[in-house]
Short mmCIF file of C-alpha atoms and ligand atoms in Angstrom, two decimals:
data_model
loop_
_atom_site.label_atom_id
_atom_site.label_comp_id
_atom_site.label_asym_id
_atom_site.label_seq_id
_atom_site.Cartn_x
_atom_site.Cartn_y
_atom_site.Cartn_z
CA UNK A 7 -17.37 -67.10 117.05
CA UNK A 8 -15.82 -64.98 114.36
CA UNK A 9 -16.01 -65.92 111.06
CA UNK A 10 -13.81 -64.45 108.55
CA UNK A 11 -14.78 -65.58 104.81
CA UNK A 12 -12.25 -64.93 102.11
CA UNK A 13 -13.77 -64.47 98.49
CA UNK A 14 -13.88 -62.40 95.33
CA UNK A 15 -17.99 -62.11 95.79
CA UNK A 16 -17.93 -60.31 99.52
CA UNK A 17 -22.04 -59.12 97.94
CA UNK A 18 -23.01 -63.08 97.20
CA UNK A 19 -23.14 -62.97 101.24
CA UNK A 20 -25.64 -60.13 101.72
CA UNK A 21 -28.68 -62.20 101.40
CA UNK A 22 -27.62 -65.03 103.45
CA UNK A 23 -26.82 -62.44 106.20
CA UNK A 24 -29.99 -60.93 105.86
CA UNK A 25 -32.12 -63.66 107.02
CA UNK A 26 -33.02 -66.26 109.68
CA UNK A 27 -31.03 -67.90 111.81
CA UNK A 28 -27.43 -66.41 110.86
CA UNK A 29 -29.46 -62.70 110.84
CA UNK A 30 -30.41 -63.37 114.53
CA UNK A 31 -26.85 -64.78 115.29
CA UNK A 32 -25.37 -61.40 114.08
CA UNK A 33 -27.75 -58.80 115.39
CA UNK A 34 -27.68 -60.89 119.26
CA UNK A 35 -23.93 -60.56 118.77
CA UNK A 36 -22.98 -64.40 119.16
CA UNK A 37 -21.29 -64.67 115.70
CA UNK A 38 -19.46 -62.22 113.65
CA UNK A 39 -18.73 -62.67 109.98
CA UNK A 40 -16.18 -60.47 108.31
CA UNK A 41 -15.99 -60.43 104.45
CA UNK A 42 -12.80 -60.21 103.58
CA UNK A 43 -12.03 -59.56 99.20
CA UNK A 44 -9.72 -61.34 98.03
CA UNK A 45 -8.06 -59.06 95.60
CA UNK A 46 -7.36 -56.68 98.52
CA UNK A 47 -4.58 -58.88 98.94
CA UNK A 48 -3.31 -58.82 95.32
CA UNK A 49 -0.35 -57.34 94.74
CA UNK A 50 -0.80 -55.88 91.42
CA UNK A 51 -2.88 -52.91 90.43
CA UNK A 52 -5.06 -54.96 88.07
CA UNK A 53 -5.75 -56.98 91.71
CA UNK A 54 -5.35 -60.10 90.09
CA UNK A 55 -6.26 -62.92 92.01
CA UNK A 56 -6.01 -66.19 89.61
CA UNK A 57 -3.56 -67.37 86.60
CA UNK A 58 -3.34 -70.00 83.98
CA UNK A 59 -2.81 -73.73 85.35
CA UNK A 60 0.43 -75.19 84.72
CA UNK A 61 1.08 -77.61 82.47
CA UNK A 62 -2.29 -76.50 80.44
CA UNK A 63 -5.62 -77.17 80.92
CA UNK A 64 -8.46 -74.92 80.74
CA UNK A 65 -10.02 -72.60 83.18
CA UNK A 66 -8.04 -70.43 85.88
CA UNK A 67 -6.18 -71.23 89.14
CA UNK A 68 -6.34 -68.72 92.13
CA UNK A 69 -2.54 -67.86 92.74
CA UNK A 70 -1.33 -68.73 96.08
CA UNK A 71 0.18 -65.16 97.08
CA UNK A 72 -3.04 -63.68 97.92
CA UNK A 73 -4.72 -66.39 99.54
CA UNK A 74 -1.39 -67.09 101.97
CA UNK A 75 -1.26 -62.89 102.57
CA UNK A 76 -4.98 -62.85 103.73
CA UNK A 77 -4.90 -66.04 105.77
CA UNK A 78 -1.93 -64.39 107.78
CA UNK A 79 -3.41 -61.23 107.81
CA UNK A 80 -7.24 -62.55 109.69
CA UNK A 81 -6.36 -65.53 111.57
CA UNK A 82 -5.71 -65.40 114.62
CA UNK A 83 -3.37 -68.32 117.06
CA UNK A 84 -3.73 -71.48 115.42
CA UNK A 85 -7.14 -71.37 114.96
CA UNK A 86 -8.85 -73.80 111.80
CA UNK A 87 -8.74 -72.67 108.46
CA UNK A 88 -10.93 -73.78 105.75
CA UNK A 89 -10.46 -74.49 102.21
CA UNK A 90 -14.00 -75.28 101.01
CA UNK A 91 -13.65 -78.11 98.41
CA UNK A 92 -15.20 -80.43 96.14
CA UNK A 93 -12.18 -82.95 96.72
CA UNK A 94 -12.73 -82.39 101.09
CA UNK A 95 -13.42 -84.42 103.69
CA UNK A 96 -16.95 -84.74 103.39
CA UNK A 97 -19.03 -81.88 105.93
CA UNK A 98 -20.93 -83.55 108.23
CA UNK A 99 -22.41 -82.66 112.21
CA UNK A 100 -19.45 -84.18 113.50
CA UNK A 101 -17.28 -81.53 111.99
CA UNK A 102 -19.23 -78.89 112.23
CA UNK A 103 -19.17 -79.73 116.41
CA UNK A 104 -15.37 -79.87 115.94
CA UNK A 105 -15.40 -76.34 114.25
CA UNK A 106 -17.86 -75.15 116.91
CA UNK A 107 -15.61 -75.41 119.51
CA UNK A 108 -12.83 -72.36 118.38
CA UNK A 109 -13.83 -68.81 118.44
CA UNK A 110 -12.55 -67.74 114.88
CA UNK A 111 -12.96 -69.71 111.81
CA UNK A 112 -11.45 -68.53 108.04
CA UNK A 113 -13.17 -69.68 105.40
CA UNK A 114 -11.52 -69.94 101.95
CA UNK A 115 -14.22 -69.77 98.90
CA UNK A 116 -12.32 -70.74 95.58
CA UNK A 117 -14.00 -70.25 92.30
CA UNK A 118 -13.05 -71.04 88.39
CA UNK A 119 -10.69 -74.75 88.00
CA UNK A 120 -9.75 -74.10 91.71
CA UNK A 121 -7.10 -72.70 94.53
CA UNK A 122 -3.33 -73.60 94.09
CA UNK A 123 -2.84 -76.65 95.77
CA UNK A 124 -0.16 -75.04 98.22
CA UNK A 125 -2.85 -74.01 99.93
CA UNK A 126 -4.58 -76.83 100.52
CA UNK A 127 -1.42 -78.30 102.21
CA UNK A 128 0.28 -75.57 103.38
CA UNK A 129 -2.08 -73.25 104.61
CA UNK A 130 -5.79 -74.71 105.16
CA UNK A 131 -5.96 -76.74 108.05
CA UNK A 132 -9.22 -78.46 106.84
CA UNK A 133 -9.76 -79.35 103.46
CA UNK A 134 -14.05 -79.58 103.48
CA UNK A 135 -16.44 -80.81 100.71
CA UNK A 136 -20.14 -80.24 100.99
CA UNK A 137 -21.60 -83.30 98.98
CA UNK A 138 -20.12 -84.95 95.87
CA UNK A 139 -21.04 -82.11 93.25
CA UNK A 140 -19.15 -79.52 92.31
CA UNK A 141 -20.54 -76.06 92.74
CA UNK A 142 -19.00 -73.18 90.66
CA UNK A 143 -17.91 -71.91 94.25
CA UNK A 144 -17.03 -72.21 97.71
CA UNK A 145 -19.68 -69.20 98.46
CA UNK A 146 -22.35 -71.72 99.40
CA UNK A 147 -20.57 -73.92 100.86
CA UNK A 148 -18.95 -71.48 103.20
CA UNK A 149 -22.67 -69.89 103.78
CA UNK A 150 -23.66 -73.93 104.92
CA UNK A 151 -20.36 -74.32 106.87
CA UNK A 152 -21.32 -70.74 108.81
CA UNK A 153 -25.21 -72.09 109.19
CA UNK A 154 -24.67 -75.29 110.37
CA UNK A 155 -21.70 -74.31 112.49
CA UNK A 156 -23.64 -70.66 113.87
CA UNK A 157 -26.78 -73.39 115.25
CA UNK A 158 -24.40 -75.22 117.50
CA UNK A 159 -23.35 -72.26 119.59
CA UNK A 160 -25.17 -72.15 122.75
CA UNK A 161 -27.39 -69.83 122.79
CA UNK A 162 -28.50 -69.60 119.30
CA UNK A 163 -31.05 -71.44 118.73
CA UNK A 164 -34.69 -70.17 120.29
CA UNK A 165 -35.07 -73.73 122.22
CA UNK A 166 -31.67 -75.02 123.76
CA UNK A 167 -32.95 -78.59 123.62
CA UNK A 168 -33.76 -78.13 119.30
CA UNK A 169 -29.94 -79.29 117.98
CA UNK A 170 -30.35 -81.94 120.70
CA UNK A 171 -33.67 -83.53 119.07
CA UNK A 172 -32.76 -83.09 115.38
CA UNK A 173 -31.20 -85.65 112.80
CA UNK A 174 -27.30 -86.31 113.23
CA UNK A 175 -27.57 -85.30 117.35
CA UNK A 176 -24.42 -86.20 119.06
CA UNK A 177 -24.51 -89.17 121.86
CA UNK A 178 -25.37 -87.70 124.73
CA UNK A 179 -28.31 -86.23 123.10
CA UNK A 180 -31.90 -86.98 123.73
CA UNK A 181 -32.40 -87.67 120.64
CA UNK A 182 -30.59 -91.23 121.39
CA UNK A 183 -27.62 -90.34 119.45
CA UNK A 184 -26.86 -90.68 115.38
CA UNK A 185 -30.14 -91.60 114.02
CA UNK A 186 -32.50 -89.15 111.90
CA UNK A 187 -35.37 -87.55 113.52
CA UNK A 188 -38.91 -88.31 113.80
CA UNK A 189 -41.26 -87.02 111.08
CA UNK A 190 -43.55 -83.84 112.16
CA UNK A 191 -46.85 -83.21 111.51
CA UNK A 192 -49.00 -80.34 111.88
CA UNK A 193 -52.35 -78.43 111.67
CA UNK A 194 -55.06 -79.81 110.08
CA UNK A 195 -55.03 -83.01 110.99
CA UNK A 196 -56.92 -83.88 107.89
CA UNK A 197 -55.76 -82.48 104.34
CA UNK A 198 -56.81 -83.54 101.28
CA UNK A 199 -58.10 -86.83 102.49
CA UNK A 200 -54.37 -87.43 104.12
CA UNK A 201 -54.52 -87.72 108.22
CA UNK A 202 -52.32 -86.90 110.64
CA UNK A 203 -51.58 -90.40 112.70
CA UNK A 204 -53.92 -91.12 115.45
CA UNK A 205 -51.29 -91.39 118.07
CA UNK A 206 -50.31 -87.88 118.07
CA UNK A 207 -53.30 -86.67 119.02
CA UNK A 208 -53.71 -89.17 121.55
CA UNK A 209 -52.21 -87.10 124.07
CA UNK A 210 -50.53 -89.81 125.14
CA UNK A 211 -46.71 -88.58 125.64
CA UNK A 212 -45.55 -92.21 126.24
CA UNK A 213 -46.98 -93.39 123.51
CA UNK A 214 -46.33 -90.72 121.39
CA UNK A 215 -42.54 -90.69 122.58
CA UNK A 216 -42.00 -94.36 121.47
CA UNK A 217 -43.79 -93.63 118.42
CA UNK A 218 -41.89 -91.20 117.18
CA UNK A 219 -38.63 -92.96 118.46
CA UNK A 220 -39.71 -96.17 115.92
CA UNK A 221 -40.74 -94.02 113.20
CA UNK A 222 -36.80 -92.44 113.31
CA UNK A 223 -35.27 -95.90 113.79
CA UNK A 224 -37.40 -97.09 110.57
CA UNK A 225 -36.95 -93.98 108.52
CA UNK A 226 -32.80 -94.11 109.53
CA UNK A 227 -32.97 -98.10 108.09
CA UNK A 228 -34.71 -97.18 104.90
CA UNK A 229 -32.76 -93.71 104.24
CA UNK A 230 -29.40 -93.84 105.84
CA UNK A 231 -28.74 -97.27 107.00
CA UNK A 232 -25.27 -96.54 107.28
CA UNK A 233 -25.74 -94.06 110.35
CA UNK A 234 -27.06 -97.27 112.25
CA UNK A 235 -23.52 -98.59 112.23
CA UNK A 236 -22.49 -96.06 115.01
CA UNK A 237 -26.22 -94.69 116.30
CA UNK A 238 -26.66 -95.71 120.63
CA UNK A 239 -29.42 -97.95 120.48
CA UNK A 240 -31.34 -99.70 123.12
CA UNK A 241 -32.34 -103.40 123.25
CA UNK A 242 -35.74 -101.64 122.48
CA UNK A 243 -34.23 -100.01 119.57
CA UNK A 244 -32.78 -103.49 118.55
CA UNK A 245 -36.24 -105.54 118.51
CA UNK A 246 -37.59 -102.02 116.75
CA UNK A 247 -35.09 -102.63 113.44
CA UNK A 248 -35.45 -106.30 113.86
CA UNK A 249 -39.61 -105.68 113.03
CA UNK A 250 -37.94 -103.65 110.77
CA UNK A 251 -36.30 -105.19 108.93
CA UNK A 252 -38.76 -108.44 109.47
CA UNK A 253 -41.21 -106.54 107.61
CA UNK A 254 -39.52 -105.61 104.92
CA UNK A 255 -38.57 -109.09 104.08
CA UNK A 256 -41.92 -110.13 103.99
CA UNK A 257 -42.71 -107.28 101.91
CA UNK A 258 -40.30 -108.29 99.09
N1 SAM B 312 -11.64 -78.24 89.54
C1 SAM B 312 -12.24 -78.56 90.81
C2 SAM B 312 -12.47 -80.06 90.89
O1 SAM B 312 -12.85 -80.67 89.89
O2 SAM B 312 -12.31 -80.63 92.00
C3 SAM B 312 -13.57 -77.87 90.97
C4 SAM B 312 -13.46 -76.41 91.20
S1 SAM B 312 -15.04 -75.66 91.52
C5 SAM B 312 -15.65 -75.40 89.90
C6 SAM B 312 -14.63 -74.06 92.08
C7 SAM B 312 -14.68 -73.88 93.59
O3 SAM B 312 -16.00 -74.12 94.07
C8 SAM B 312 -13.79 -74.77 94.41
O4 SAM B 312 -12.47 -74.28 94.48
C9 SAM B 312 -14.48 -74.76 95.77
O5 SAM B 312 -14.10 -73.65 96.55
C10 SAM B 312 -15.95 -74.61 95.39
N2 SAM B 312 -16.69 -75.88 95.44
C11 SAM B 312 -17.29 -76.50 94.39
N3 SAM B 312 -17.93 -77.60 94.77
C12 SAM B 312 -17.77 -77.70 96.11
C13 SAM B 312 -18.20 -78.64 97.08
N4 SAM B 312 -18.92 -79.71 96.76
N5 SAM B 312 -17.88 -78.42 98.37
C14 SAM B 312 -17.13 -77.35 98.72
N6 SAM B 312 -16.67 -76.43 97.84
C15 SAM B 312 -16.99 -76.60 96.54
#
């Protein structure tokens, strides 16, 4: 996977480059992120890269002409192009599987009021938001879309089964598909008066297994019901939520 990141701050990346999981990506050779300025694309000696809105308004508007030049310039075939976007389809493991499947990805960061909205229909191919905030750039939000995009290519990840286990795991995972994972615990089992439940140090891997499987079906009901709607589950998963969501009636 090649990832090639257009922005005015090419040195906001150095840190995120620098460590962890997209570090380890980079140095094994599985990903590899070019920077690409945008005012190297400007046309002007001042390298200007943004211009008043029209019809008023405060703030500034990246022009189109640079943004179009260094699209055609790094992408290659018809490969997907990203406007990162407070007003995009909303980023979720999903798309970030869809994205994992080319070999090159361009990234668009806009700053300031935002990119000329020819771009957004005439050259992005994706349009992506990462939550319902508005950062003051697409920086992070292209550092998240590489991250979360960088973990699904095989190979990446220390333990090939990890992406399989976690929250948001596609169907076929063993994870049971669309539900949040199970809560972890660790050494000491005892801290601060708080312990570690029994069960996992029962050593009882059946036991343990549908443990952790209820505690992800009851944590998915009380923080992201929603993802229930389209999670596989089980008739044991089933009589799970219904003591659920028994319990919680009682409880009110
Ligand atoms: N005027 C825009 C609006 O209200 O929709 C906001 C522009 S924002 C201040 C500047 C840039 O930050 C955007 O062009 C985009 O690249 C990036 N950005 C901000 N919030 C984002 C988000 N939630 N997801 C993805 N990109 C975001």
């Amino acid at each position: 996977m090649t990832f090639e990141v257009i922005t005015i701050f090419p040195e906001f990346f150095a840190s995120v480059l620098e460590h962890g999981l997209l570090k380890r990506a980079l140095a094994g050779g599985r990903v590899s992120i070019r920077l690409r300025d945008l005012r190297d694309f400007s046309d002007d000696r001042h390298r200007t890269v943004d211009d008043r809105p029209f019809g008023g308004g405060p703030g500034m508007v990246f022009k189109p002409e640079p943004v179009f030049r260094a699209v055609r310039e790094v992408r290659s075939g018809d490969s997907p192009v990203v406007l990162l976007s407070p007003q995009g389809r909303l980023l979720n493991q999903a798309v970030a599987e869809r994205l994992a499947q080319h070999a090159q990805l361009t990234l668009i960061c806009g700053r300031y009021e935002g990119v000329d909205e020819r771009v957004a229909r005439h050259c992005a191919t994706d349009e992506i938001s990462i939550g319902d905030y508005v950062l003051s750039g697409g920086e992070l939000p292209a550092a998240v879309v590489m991250e979360c995009v960088t973990r699904l290519i095989p190979g990446v990840l220390g333990n090939e089964e990890s992406s399989q286990q976690e929250s948001f795991a596609p169907p076929a995972s063993s994870n049971g598909a669309g539900v949040l994972d199970c809560p972890h615990y660790t050494r000491p089992a005892e801290f601060e008066g708080l312990r570690v439940p029994e069960i996992l140090l029962s050593g009882n891997h059946e036991e343990i297994r549908r443990w952790r499987r209820r505690q992800a079906l009851e944590k998915t009901w009380r923080m992201r019901p929603d993802l229930l709607t389209g999670a596989a589950l089980d008739d044991q998963d089933r009589r799970v939520l219904e003591e659920v969501q028994q319990m919680e009636r009682l409880g009110d």
